[in-house]
PDB file of C-alpha atoms in Angstrom:
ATOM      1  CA  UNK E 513     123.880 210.255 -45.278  1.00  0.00           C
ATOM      2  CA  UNK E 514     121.073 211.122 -42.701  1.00  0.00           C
ATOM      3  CA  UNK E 515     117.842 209.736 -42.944  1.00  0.00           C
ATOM      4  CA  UNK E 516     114.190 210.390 -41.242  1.00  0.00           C
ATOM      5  CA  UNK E 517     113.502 206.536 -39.483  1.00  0.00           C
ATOM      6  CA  UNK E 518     110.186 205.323 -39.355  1.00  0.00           C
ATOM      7  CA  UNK E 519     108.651 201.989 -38.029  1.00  0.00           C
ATOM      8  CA  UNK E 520     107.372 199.656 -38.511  1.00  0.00           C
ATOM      9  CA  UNK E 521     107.119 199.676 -42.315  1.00  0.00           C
ATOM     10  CA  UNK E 522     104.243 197.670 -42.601  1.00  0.00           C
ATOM     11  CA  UNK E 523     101.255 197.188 -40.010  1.00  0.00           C
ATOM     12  CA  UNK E 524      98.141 195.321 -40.313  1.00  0.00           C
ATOM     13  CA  UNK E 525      95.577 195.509 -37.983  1.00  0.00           C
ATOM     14  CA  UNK E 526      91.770 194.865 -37.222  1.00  0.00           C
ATOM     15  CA  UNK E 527      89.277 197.820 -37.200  1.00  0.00           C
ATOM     16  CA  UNK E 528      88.660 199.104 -33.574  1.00  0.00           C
ATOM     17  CA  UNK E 529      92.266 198.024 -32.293  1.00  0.00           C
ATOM     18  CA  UNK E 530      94.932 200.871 -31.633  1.00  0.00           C
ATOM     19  CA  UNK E 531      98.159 201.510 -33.621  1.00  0.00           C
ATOM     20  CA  UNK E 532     101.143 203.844 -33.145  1.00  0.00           C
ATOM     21  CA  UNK E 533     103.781 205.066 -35.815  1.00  0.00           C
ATOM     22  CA  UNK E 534     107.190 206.582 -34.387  1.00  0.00           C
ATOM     23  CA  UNK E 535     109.750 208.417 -36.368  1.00  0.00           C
ATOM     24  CA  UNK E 536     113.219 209.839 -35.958  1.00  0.00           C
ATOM     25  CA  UNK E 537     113.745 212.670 -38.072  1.00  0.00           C
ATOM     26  CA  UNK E 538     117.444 213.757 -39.128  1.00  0.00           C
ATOM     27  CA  UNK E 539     119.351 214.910 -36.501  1.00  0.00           C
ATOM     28  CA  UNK E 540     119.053 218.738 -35.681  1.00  0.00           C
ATOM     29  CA  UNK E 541     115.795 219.192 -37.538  1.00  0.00           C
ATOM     30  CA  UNK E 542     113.473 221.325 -35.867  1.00  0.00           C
ATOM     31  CA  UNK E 543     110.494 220.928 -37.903  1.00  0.00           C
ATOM     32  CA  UNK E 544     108.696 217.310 -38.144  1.00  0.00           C
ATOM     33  CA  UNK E 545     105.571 216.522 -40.362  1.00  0.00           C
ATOM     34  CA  UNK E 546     103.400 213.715 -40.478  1.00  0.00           C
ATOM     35  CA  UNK E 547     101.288 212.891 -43.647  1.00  0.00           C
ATOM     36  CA  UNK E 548      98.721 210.940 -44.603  1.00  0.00           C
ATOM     37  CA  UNK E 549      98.971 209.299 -48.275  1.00  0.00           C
ATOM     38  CA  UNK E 550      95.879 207.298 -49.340  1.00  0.00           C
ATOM     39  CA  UNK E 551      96.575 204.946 -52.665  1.00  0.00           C
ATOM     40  CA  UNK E 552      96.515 206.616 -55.869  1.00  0.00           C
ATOM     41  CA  UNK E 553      96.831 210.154 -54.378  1.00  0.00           C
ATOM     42  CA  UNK E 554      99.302 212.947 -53.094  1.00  0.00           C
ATOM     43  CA  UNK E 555     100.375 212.811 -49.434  1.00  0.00           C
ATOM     44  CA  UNK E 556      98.175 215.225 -46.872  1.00  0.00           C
ATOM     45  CA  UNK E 557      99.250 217.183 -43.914  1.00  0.00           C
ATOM     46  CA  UNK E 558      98.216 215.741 -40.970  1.00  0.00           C
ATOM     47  CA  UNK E 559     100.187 217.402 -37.976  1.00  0.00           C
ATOM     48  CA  UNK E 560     103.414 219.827 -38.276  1.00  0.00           C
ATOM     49  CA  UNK E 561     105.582 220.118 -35.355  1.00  0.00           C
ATOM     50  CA  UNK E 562     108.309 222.995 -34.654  1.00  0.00           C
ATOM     51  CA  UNK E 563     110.366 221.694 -31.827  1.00  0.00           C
ATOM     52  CA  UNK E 564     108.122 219.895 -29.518  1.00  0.00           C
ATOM     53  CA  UNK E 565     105.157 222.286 -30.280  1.00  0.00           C
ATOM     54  CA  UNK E 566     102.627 222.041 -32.691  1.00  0.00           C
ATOM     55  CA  UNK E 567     102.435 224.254 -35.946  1.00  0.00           C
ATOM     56  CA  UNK E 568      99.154 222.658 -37.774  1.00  0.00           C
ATOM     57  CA  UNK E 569      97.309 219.870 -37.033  1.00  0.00           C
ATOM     58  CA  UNK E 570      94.016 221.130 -38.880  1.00  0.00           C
ATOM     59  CA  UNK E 571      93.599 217.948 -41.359  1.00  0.00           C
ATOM     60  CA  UNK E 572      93.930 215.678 -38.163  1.00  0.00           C
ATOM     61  CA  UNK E 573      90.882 213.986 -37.189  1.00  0.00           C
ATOM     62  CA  UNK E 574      91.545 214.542 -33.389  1.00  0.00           C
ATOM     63  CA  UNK E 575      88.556 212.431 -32.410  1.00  0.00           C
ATOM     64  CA  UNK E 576      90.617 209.217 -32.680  1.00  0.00           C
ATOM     65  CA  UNK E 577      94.329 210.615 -34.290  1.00  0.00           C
ATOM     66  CA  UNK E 578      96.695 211.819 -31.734  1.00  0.00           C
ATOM     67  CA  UNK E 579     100.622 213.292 -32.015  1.00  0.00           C
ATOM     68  CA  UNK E 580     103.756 213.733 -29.756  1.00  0.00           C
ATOM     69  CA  UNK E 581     107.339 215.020 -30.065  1.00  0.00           C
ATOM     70  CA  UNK E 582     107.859 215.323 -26.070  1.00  0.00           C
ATOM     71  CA  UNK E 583     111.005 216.124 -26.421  1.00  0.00           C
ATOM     72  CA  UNK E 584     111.567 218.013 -29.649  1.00  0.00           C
ATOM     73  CA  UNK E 585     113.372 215.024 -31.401  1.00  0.00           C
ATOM     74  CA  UNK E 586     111.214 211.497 -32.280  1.00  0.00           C
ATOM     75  CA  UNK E 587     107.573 211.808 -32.492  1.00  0.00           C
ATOM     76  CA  UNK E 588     104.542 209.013 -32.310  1.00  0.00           C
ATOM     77  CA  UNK E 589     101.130 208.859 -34.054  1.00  0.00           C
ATOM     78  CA  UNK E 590      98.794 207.057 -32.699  1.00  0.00           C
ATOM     79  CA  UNK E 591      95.152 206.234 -34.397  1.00  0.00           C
ATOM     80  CA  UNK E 592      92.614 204.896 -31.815  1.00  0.00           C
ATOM     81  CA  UNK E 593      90.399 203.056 -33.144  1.00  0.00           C
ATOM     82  CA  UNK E 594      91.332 202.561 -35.989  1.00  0.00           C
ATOM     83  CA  UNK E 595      89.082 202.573 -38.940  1.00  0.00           C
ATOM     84  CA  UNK E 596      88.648 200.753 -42.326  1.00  0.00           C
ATOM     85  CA  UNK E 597      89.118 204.118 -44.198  1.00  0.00           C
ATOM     86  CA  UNK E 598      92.457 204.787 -42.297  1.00  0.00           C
ATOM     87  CA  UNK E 599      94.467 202.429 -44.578  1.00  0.00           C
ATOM     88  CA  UNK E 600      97.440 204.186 -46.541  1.00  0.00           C
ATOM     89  CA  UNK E 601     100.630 204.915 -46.186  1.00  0.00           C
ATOM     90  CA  UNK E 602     101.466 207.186 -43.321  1.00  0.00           C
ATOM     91  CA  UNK E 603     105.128 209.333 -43.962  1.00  0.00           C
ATOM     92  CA  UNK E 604     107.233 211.285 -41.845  1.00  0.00           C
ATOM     93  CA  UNK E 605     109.374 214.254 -43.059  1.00  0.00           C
ATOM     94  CA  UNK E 606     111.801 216.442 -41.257  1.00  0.00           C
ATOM     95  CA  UNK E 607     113.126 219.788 -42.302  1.00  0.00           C
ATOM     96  CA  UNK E 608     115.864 222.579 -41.174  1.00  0.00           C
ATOM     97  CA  UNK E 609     114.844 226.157 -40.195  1.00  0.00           C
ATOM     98  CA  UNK E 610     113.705 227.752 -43.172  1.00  0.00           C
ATOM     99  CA  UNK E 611     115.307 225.119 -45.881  1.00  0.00           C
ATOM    100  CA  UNK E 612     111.744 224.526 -47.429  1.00  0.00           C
ATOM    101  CA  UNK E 613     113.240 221.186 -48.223  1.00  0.00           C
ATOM    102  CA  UNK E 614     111.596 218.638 -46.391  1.00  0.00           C
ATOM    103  CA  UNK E 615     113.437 215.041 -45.875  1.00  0.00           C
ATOM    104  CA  UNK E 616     110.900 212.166 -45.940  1.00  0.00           C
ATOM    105  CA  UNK E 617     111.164 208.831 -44.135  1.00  0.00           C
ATOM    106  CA  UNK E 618     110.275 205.491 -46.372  1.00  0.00           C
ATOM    107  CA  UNK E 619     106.961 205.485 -44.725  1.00  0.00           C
ATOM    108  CA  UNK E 620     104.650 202.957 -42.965  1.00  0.00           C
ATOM    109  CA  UNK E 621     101.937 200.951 -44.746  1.00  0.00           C
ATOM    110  CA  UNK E 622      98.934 200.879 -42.653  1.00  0.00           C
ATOM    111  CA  UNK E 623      96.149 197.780 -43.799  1.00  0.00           C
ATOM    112  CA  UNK E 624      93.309 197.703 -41.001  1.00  0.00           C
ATOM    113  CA  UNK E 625      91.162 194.711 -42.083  1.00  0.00           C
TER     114      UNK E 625
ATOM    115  CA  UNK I1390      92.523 227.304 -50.835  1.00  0.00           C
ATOM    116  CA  UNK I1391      95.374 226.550 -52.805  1.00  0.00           C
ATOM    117  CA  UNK I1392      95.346 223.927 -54.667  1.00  0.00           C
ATOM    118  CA  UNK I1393      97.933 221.691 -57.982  1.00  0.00           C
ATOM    119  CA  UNK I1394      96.324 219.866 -60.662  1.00  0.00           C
ATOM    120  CA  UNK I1395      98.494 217.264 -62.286  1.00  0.00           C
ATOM    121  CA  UNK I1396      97.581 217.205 -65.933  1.00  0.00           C
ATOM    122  CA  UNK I1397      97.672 213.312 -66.986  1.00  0.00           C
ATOM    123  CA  UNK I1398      97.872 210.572 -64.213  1.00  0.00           C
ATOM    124  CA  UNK I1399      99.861 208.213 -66.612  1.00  0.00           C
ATOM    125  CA  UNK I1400     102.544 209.627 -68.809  1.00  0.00           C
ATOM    126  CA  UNK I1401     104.167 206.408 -71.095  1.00  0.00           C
ATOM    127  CA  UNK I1402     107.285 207.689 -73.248  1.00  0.00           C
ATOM    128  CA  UNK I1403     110.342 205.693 -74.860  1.00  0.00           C
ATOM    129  CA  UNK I1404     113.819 205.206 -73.000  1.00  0.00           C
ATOM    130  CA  UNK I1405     115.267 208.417 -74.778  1.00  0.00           C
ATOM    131  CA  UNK I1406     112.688 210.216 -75.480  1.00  0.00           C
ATOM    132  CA  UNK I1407     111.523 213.993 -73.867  1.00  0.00           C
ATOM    133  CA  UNK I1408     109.913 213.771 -70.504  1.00  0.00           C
ATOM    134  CA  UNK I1409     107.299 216.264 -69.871  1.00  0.00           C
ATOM    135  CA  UNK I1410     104.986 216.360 -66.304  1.00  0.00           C
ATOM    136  CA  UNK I1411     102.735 218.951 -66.313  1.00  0.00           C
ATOM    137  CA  UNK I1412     101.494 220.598 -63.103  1.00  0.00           C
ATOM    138  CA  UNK I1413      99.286 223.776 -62.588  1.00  0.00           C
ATOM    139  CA  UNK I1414      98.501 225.675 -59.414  1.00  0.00           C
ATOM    140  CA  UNK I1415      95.949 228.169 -57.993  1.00  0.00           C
ATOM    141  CA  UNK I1416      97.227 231.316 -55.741  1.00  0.00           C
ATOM    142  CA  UNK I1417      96.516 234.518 -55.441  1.00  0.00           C
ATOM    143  CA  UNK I1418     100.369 235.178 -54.678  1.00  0.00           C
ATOM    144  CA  UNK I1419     102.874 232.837 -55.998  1.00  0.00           C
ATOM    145  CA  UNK I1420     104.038 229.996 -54.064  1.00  0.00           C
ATOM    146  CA  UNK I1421     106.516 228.382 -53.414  1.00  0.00           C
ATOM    147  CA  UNK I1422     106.898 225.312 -55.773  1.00  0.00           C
ATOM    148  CA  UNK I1423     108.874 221.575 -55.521  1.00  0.00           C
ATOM    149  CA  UNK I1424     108.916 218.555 -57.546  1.00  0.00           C
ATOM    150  CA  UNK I1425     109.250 215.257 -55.194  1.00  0.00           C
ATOM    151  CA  UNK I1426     109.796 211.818 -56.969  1.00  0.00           C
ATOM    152  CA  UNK I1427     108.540 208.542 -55.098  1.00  0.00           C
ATOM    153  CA  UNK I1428     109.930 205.154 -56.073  1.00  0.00           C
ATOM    154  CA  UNK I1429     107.394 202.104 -54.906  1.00  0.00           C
ATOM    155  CA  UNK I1430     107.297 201.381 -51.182  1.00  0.00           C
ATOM    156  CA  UNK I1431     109.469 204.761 -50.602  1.00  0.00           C
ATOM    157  CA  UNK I1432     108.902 208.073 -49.125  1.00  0.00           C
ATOM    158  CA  UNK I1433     109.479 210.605 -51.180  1.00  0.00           C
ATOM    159  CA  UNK I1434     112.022 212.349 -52.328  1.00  0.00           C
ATOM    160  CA  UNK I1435     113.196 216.235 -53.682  1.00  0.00           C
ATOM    161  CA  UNK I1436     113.846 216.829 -57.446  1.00  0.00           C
ATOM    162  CA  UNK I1437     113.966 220.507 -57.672  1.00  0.00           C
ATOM    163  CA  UNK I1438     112.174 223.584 -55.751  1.00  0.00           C
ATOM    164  CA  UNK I1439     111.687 227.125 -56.808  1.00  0.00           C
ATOM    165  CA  UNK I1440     111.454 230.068 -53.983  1.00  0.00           C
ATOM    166  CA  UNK I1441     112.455 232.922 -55.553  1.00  0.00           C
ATOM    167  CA  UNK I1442     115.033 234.102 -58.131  1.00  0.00           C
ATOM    168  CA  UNK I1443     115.606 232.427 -61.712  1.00  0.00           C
ATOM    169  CA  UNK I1444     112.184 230.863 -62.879  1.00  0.00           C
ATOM    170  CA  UNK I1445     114.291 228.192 -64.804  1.00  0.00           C
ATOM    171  CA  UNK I1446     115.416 225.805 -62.056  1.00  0.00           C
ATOM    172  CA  UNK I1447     117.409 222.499 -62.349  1.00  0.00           C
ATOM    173  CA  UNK I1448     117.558 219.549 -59.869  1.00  0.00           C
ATOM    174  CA  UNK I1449     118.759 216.170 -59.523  1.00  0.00           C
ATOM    175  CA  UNK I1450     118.918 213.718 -62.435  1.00  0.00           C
ATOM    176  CA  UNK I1451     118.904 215.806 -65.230  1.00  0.00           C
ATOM    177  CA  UNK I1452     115.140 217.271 -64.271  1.00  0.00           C
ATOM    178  CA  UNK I1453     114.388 220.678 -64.817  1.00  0.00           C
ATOM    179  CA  UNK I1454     111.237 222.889 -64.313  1.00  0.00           C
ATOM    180  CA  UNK I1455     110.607 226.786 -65.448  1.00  0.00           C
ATOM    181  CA  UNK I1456     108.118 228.475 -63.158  1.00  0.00           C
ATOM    182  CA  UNK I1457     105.635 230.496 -65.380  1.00  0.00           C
ATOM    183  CA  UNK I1458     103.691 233.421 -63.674  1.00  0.00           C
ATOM    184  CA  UNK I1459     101.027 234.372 -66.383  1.00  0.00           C
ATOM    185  CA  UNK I1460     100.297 230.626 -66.644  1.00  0.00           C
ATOM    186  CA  UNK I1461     100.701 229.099 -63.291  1.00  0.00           C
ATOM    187  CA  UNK I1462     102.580 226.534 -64.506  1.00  0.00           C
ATOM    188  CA  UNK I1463     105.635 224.653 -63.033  1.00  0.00           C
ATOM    189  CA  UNK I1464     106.110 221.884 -65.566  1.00  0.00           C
ATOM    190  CA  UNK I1465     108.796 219.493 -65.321  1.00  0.00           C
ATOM    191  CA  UNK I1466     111.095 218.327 -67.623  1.00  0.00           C
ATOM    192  CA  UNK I1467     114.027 215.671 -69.375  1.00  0.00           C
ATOM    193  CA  UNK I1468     114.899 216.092 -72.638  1.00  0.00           C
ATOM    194  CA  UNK I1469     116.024 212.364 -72.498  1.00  0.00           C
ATOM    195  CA  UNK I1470     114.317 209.550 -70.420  1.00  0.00           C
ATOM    196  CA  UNK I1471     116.107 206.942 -68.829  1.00  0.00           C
ATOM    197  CA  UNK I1472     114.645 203.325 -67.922  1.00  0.00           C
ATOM    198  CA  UNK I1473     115.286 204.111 -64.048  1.00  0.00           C
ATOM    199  CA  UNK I1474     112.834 207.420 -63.989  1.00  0.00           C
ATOM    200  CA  UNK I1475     110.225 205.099 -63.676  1.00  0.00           C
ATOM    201  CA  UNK I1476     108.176 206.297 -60.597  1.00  0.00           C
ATOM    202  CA  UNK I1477     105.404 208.487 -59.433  1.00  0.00           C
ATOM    203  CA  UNK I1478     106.210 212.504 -59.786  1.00  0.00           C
ATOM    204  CA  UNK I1479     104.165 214.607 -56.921  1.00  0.00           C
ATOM    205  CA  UNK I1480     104.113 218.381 -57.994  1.00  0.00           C
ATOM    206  CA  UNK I1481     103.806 220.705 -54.518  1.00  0.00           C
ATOM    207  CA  UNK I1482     103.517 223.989 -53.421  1.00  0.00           C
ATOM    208  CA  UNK I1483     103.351 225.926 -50.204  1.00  0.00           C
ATOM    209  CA  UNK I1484     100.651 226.945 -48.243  1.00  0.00           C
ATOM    210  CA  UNK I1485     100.151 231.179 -48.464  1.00  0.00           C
ATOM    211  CA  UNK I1486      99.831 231.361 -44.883  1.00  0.00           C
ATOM    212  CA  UNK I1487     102.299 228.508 -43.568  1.00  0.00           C
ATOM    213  CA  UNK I1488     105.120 228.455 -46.020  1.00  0.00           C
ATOM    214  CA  UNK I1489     106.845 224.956 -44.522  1.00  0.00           C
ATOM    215  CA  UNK I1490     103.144 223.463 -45.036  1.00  0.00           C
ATOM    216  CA  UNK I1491     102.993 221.578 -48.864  1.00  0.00           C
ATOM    217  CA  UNK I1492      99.619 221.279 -50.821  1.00  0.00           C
ATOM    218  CA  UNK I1493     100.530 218.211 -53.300  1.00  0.00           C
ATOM    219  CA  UNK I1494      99.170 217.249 -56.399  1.00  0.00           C
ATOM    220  CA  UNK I1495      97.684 214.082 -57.369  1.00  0.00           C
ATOM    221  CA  UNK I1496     100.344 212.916 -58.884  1.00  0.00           C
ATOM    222  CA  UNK I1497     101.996 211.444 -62.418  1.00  0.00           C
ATOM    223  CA  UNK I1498     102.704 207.801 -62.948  1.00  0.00           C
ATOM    224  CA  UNK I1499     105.850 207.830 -65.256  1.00  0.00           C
ATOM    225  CA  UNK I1500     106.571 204.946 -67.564  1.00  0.00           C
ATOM    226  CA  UNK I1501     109.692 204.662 -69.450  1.00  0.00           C
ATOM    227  CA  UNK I1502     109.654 201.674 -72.621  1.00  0.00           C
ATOM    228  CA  UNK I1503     112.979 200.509 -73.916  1.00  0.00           C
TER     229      UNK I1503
END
């Protein structure tokens, strides 16, 4: 069965230091979401890709988050610097055209000490 | 906005026993709703999702949800709980003006005693 890769799964790192997140959504999905999901609460939009262009990216704090699918398939987020309030559990989800079933990846665990 | 409330952030009940998650939205036009389940250390994963059609809708593992209208409820249910639907239930629905966007709940911790 397809699955949406992410890596790594875990990631510690020190405050002020970059970090970047890739997934690989299933193949032939056109539409590829990143979320933010802070302990103890529901995940959050952060950026929502249709092909290679962005859809929504309104909850991402652009000032130091940044997104890519270059070419319409795997995507990177990148947080620079990072900050003590940025640890949580970042996801990645992939869906068809018009499904409204979105396929999420097992996530990556994000601890910035 | 739009926004779910997740009635109860702990739900305990006995292996056997009738499962009931409560979620409640806010729209001015109803949305399109989803129940996702999320194991530990997992991403999460689809139970069930109403769009349109019958308001009674059943998904995967014997869940089942009934979207309500005059209550703007989408509560989810088991009629019998089983030791392994022990997780965290997110209740979701879709954004009025970006229908692929999900507003999530809180979410329900659900504990299952033999």
């Amino acid at each position: 069965e397809a699955e949406v890769a992410q890596s790594p799964r875990y990631k510690i790192t020190e405050k002020s230091q970059a970090v970047a997140f890739w997934c690989d959504p299933i193949s032939g999905h056109a539409t590829l979401y990143w979320y933010r999901q802070i302990l103890g609460q529901g995940p959050e939009l952060l950026v929502q890709f249709q092909d290679e262009s962005v859809v929504d990216d309104s909850q991402l704090p652009k000032d130091r988050f940044s997104a890519e699918r270059l070419k319409g398939v795997d995507s990177t987020l990148k947080i620079q610097p990072a900050e003590l309030g940025d640890s949580a559990m970042y996801l990645c989800a992939s869906s068809a055209d018009r499904s409204y079933e979105q396929y999420f990846g097992p996530g990556t665990r994000l601890t910035v000490t | 906005a739009q926004s779910v409330t997740q009635l109860g952030s702990h739900v305990s009940v006995s292996e056997g026993a009738l499962v009931l998650l409560r979620c409640n939205y806010s729209s001015s036009v109803p949305p399109y709703l989803f129940w996702y389940v999320q194991y530990p250390n997992q991403g999460l994963q689809l139970l069930l999702k109403y769009t349109t059609g019958a308001t009674l809708v059943k998904g995967i593992n014997g869940f089942e949800a009934e979207f309500k209208k005059s209550e703007t409820s989408f509560h989810l249910t088991k009629p019998s709980a089983h030791m392994s639907d022990a997780a965290e239930y997110f209740c979701a629905v879709s954004d009025l003006y970006n229908t692929d966007k999900l507003i999530f709940g809180t979410g329900t911790r659900l504990q299952v005693f033999p």
